[in-house]
Amino acid sequence: MSGFNKVVNSYEEALEGFKDDMTVMIGGFGLCGIPEGLIEQVYKMGNKGLTAISNNAGVDGFGLGKWLEKRQISTMIGSYVGENELFEKLLLSGEMEVILTPQGTLAEKIRAGGAGIPAFFTATGFGTKVAEGKETRNIDGRDYVLEPSLTADFALVKAWKADTMGNLIFNKTAMNFNPMMATAGKITVAEVEEIVEPGELDPNFIHTPGIYVQRVIKGDSFEKRIEQRTVKA
Amino acid sequence: MALSREQIAMRVAQELEDGFYVNLGIGIPTLVANYVPKGVSVMMQSENGLLGMGEFPTEETIDPDLINAGKQTVTAATGAAFFSSAESFAMIRGGHVDLTVLGAFEVDQEGNIASWMIPGKLVKGMGGAMDLVAGAENIIVTMTHANKHGQSKILKKCTLPLTGAQCIKHVITELALMEIKDGAFHLVERAPGVSVEEIKEKTEADLVIPDHVPEMNV
């Protein structure tokens, strides 16, 4: 079984081979379901020139907001990115390129990348700025835009539980972009809250099969910061 | 009297049918959930991966792993399901959501909508709005009829970058419920006490006015 043991014991080991100018996917929706420790490790290593693919770009001082502090991202691909002042500054000064992508198209580009589909047609964005310069086609009377898929050198995902073989289960809406990203990374690293032995997770309820996951690390601690703390009146 | 935000939401809620799966955008659309008619059951879809959004949690039940698309902490309703973002937009793009309610900066008589970008201001992104307007058959746009300076936002042609082309059929403002068809807005209902003349005056687009325009029941 040792060939299937994906567990690594340090963040250094988890990110071995991570280099400048790589393309990296980072799971999460806002600050929900982000791989906090892996993000921190990339911040510590200080790699530059990264193309970061993530729905959002964190907040000032937390999540991907940390990478912005060290100007680690040269190109950001996401759907909604302006929750931090530093981001705005880097965008306006031209220090960082931003490719805004409709959220569903972004999810599908990643899903397609992991599934070996190079591009797909979607009606989303037809007739808007998103379609500028892209091939379009009318199929059965409706217009569609050709969207190329996305893959990455590294995919950094956050799961709730893993077994040592890399089978993953996510928790509630902390799932979001993580399952697709897990399939689209050449090296997928899953940071999880709990690691169990093979057989302890019910095969009926695995969200991401271990074939997609190269490394599993148990996170030191998760802050799980809440962006909009809202309670019943 | 022009409708309040709550009254706009109340009028939208009258369009909810028992068994509908509904996606509500941020702002006035979110308020629609407060006015679901008696005897009508709906399931709210949140595009970050939740079908069956419940009410806000208490301090005791708050869970950072359970949020809505506005990044607010929420709960899951009985019968809810969690899924990935790809699955979520398969529901939306595939036309499985019965009703989508969202806001807009401008709508025009061709059914075009602009809601995500004002040139010269910081662009935060379109989020899921472009997917929602491209995927839904049944969309209601809630918006104000004119801007602060009194300029109409119900236009012959949108001036701002589009979110979607030729996809909007129903618009509810503080003044009127309108349907877009055959290249024009058609006045369907007016807010209680608001005259047809006032609506006409605040509408830049071509507006078709029937002989009788009933008042909304809100």
Coordinates of C-alpha atoms in Angstrom, one line a residue, chain B:
Chain B
M1 CA -46.4 56.3 -4.1
A2 CA -43.2 54.7 -5.4
L3 CA -42.6 51.3 -4.0
S4 CA -40.2 50.7 -1.1
R5 CA -37.5 48.1 -1.5
E6 CA -39.6 45.8 0.6
Q7 CA -42.7 46.3 -1.6
I8 CA -40.7 45.6 -4.7
A9 CA -39.6 42.3 -3.1
M10 CA -43.3 41.6 -2.1
R11 CA -44.4 42.1 -5.7
V12 CA -41.6 39.7 -7.0
A13 CA -42.6 37.2 -4.4
Q14 CA -46.1 37.0 -5.9
E15 CA -44.4 35.3 -8.9
L16 CA -43.2 32.4 -6.8
E17 CA -44.9 29.1 -7.4
D18 CA -45.1 26.1 -5.1
G19 CA -42.1 23.8 -5.9
F20 CA -39.9 26.5 -7.5
Y21 CA -36.1 26.4 -7.3
V22 CA -35.0 30.0 -7.1
N23 CA -31.8 32.0 -7.2
L24 CA -31.8 35.4 -5.5
G25 CA -29.1 38.0 -6.2
I26 CA -27.7 40.4 -3.7
G27 CA -29.7 43.5 -2.6
I28 CA -33.5 43.8 -3.1
P29 CA -33.7 40.2 -4.6
T30 CA -32.5 38.8 -1.2
L31 CA -35.5 40.4 0.5
V32 CA -37.9 38.3 -1.7
A33 CA -37.2 35.3 0.7
N34 CA -39.1 37.2 3.4
Y35 CA -42.3 37.3 1.4
V36 CA -42.8 33.8 0.2
P37 CA -46.7 33.4 0.0
K38 CA -48.4 31.1 2.4
G39 CA -48.8 27.6 1.1
V40 CA -45.9 28.0 -1.3
S41 CA -42.7 26.0 -0.8
V42 CA -39.5 27.1 -2.6
M43 CA -35.9 26.0 -2.4
M44 CA -33.3 28.7 -2.7
Q45 CA -30.2 28.0 -4.7
S46 CA -26.9 29.7 -3.8
E47 CA -24.3 29.5 -6.5
N48 CA -21.4 28.7 -4.2
G49 CA -22.9 25.2 -3.8
L50 CA -26.1 25.1 -1.8
L51 CA -29.6 24.1 -2.8
G52 CA -32.0 24.7 0.0
M53 CA -30.6 27.8 1.8
G54 CA -32.2 28.2 5.3
E55 CA -32.4 31.2 7.6
F56 CA -29.4 32.9 9.2
P57 CA -27.9 30.9 12.1
T58 CA -27.8 31.8 15.8
E59 CA -24.5 32.6 17.5
E60 CA -24.5 29.0 18.6
T61 CA -25.1 27.4 15.2
I62 CA -22.9 29.7 13.1
D63 CA -20.6 27.6 10.9
P64 CA -17.8 29.2 8.8
D65 CA -18.1 26.3 6.3
L66 CA -21.7 27.2 5.5
I67 CA -22.1 30.5 3.7
N68 CA -24.2 31.9 0.8
A69 CA -23.0 33.6 -2.4
G70 CA -22.9 36.9 -0.5
K71 CA -20.4 35.3 1.9
Q72 CA -22.9 35.5 4.7
T73 CA -23.2 32.7 7.2
V74 CA -26.4 30.8 6.6
T75 CA -28.0 27.5 7.5
A76 CA -29.2 24.6 5.3
A77 CA -33.0 24.0 5.0
T78 CA -34.5 20.5 5.5
G79 CA -33.9 18.7 2.2
A80 CA -30.9 20.8 1.3
A81 CA -27.9 19.6 -0.8
F82 CA -24.3 20.7 -1.1
F83 CA -22.3 20.4 -4.3
S84 CA -19.3 21.9 -6.2
S85 CA -19.3 25.2 -8.1
A86 CA -19.2 23.2 -11.4
E87 CA -22.4 21.3 -10.4
S88 CA -24.0 24.6 -9.2
F89 CA -23.5 26.2 -12.6
A90 CA -24.6 23.1 -14.4
M91 CA -28.0 23.7 -12.6
I92 CA -27.9 27.4 -13.6
R93 CA -26.6 27.1 -17.2
G94 CA -28.6 24.0 -17.8
G95 CA -31.8 25.9 -17.2
H96 CA -32.9 23.9 -14.1
V97 CA -33.5 26.9 -11.9
D98 CA -37.1 28.0 -12.2
L99 CA -36.7 31.7 -11.3
T100 CA -33.7 34.0 -11.1
V101 CA -34.1 37.5 -9.5
L102 CA -31.3 40.0 -9.8
G103 CA -30.5 43.7 -9.8
A104 CA -29.2 45.9 -12.7
F105 CA -27.7 49.3 -13.5
E106 CA -29.5 49.4 -16.8
V107 CA -31.9 47.3 -19.0
D108 CA -32.8 48.1 -22.5
Q109 CA -35.7 47.3 -24.8
E110 CA -33.8 44.5 -26.6
G111 CA -33.6 42.7 -23.3
N112 CA -29.9 43.5 -22.7
I113 CA -28.8 44.0 -19.1
A114 CA -25.8 45.9 -17.7
S115 CA -25.1 45.1 -14.0
W116 CA -21.4 44.5 -13.4
M117 CA -19.1 47.2 -14.6
I118 CA -19.0 51.0 -14.6
P119 CA -16.0 52.2 -16.7
G120 CA -13.6 54.3 -14.7
K121 CA -14.7 52.7 -11.4
L122 CA -13.0 49.7 -9.9
V123 CA -14.2 46.5 -11.6
K124 CA -14.6 43.8 -9.0
G125 CA -15.9 41.2 -11.4
M126 CA -19.1 39.7 -12.7
G127 CA -19.2 36.8 -10.2
G128 CA -22.0 34.5 -11.4
A129 CA -24.2 37.1 -12.9
M130 CA -23.3 36.4 -16.6
D131 CA -24.0 32.7 -16.1
L132 CA -27.3 33.4 -14.4
V133 CA -28.6 35.7 -17.1
A134 CA -27.4 33.3 -19.9
G135 CA -28.9 30.2 -18.2
A136 CA -32.2 31.2 -16.8
E137 CA -35.4 31.1 -18.9
N138 CA -37.3 33.0 -16.2
I139 CA -35.5 36.2 -14.9
I140 CA -37.0 39.1 -13.0
V141 CA -34.8 42.2 -12.8
T142 CA -35.4 44.5 -9.8
M143 CA -34.0 48.0 -10.1
T144 CA -34.7 51.7 -9.7
H145 CA -36.3 53.3 -12.6
A146 CA -33.9 56.3 -12.7
N147 CA -30.6 57.3 -11.1
K148 CA -30.1 59.9 -8.5
H149 CA -30.0 62.6 -11.1
G150 CA -33.4 61.5 -12.5
Q151 CA -31.9 59.9 -15.6
S152 CA -33.7 56.9 -16.8
K153 CA -32.2 53.4 -16.5
I154 CA -34.9 51.9 -18.7
L155 CA -33.3 52.5 -22.0
K156 CA -33.5 52.1 -25.7
K157 CA -29.9 50.8 -25.6
C158 CA -27.7 50.1 -22.6
T159 CA -24.7 52.5 -22.3
L160 CA -22.7 50.3 -19.8
P161 CA -20.8 47.1 -20.7
L162 CA -23.3 44.2 -20.9
T163 CA -23.8 41.3 -18.5
G164 CA -25.9 39.5 -21.0
A165 CA -27.5 40.1 -24.4
Q166 CA -31.2 39.7 -25.2
C167 CA -32.0 37.7 -22.1
I168 CA -34.3 39.9 -19.9
K169 CA -38.1 39.8 -20.2
H170 CA -39.4 41.1 -16.9
V171 CA -38.4 44.2 -14.9
I172 CA -39.9 45.5 -11.7
T173 CA -39.0 49.0 -10.5
E174 CA -40.3 51.3 -7.7
L175 CA -42.8 52.6 -10.3
A176 CA -43.8 49.8 -12.6
L177 CA -43.8 46.1 -13.7
M178 CA -42.8 45.9 -17.3
E179 CA -42.5 43.2 -19.9
I180 CA -39.9 43.4 -22.7
K181 CA -41.1 42.0 -26.1
D182 CA -40.9 42.9 -29.7
G183 CA -38.2 45.5 -29.1
A184 CA -40.1 47.6 -26.5
F185 CA -41.1 47.8 -22.9
H186 CA -44.8 47.0 -22.2
L187 CA -46.3 48.5 -19.1
V188 CA -48.1 45.7 -17.2
E189 CA -48.7 47.2 -13.8
R190 CA -48.0 50.5 -12.0
A191 CA -47.2 51.1 -8.3
P192 CA -50.3 52.2 -6.3
G193 CA -50.9 55.9 -6.8
V194 CA -48.2 56.3 -9.5
S195 CA -49.5 57.8 -12.8
V196 CA -48.9 56.4 -16.2
E197 CA -47.6 59.9 -17.1
E198 CA -44.9 59.7 -14.4
I199 CA -43.7 56.3 -15.6
K200 CA -43.7 57.5 -19.2
E201 CA -41.6 60.6 -18.2
K202 CA -39.0 58.5 -16.4
T203 CA -38.7 55.9 -19.2
E204 CA -36.3 56.6 -22.0
A205 CA -37.1 53.4 -23.9
D206 CA -40.1 52.9 -26.2
L207 CA -43.0 52.1 -23.8
V208 CA -46.1 50.4 -25.0
I209 CA -49.1 51.5 -22.8
P210 CA -52.3 49.6 -22.8
D211 CA -55.6 51.3 -22.3
H212 CA -55.9 50.0 -18.8
V213 CA -52.8 49.7 -16.5
P214 CA -53.8 48.1 -13.2
E215 CA -52.2 49.0 -9.9
M216 CA -49.9 46.4 -8.2
N217 CA -51.4 44.6 -5.3
V218 CA -48.7 45.2 -2.6

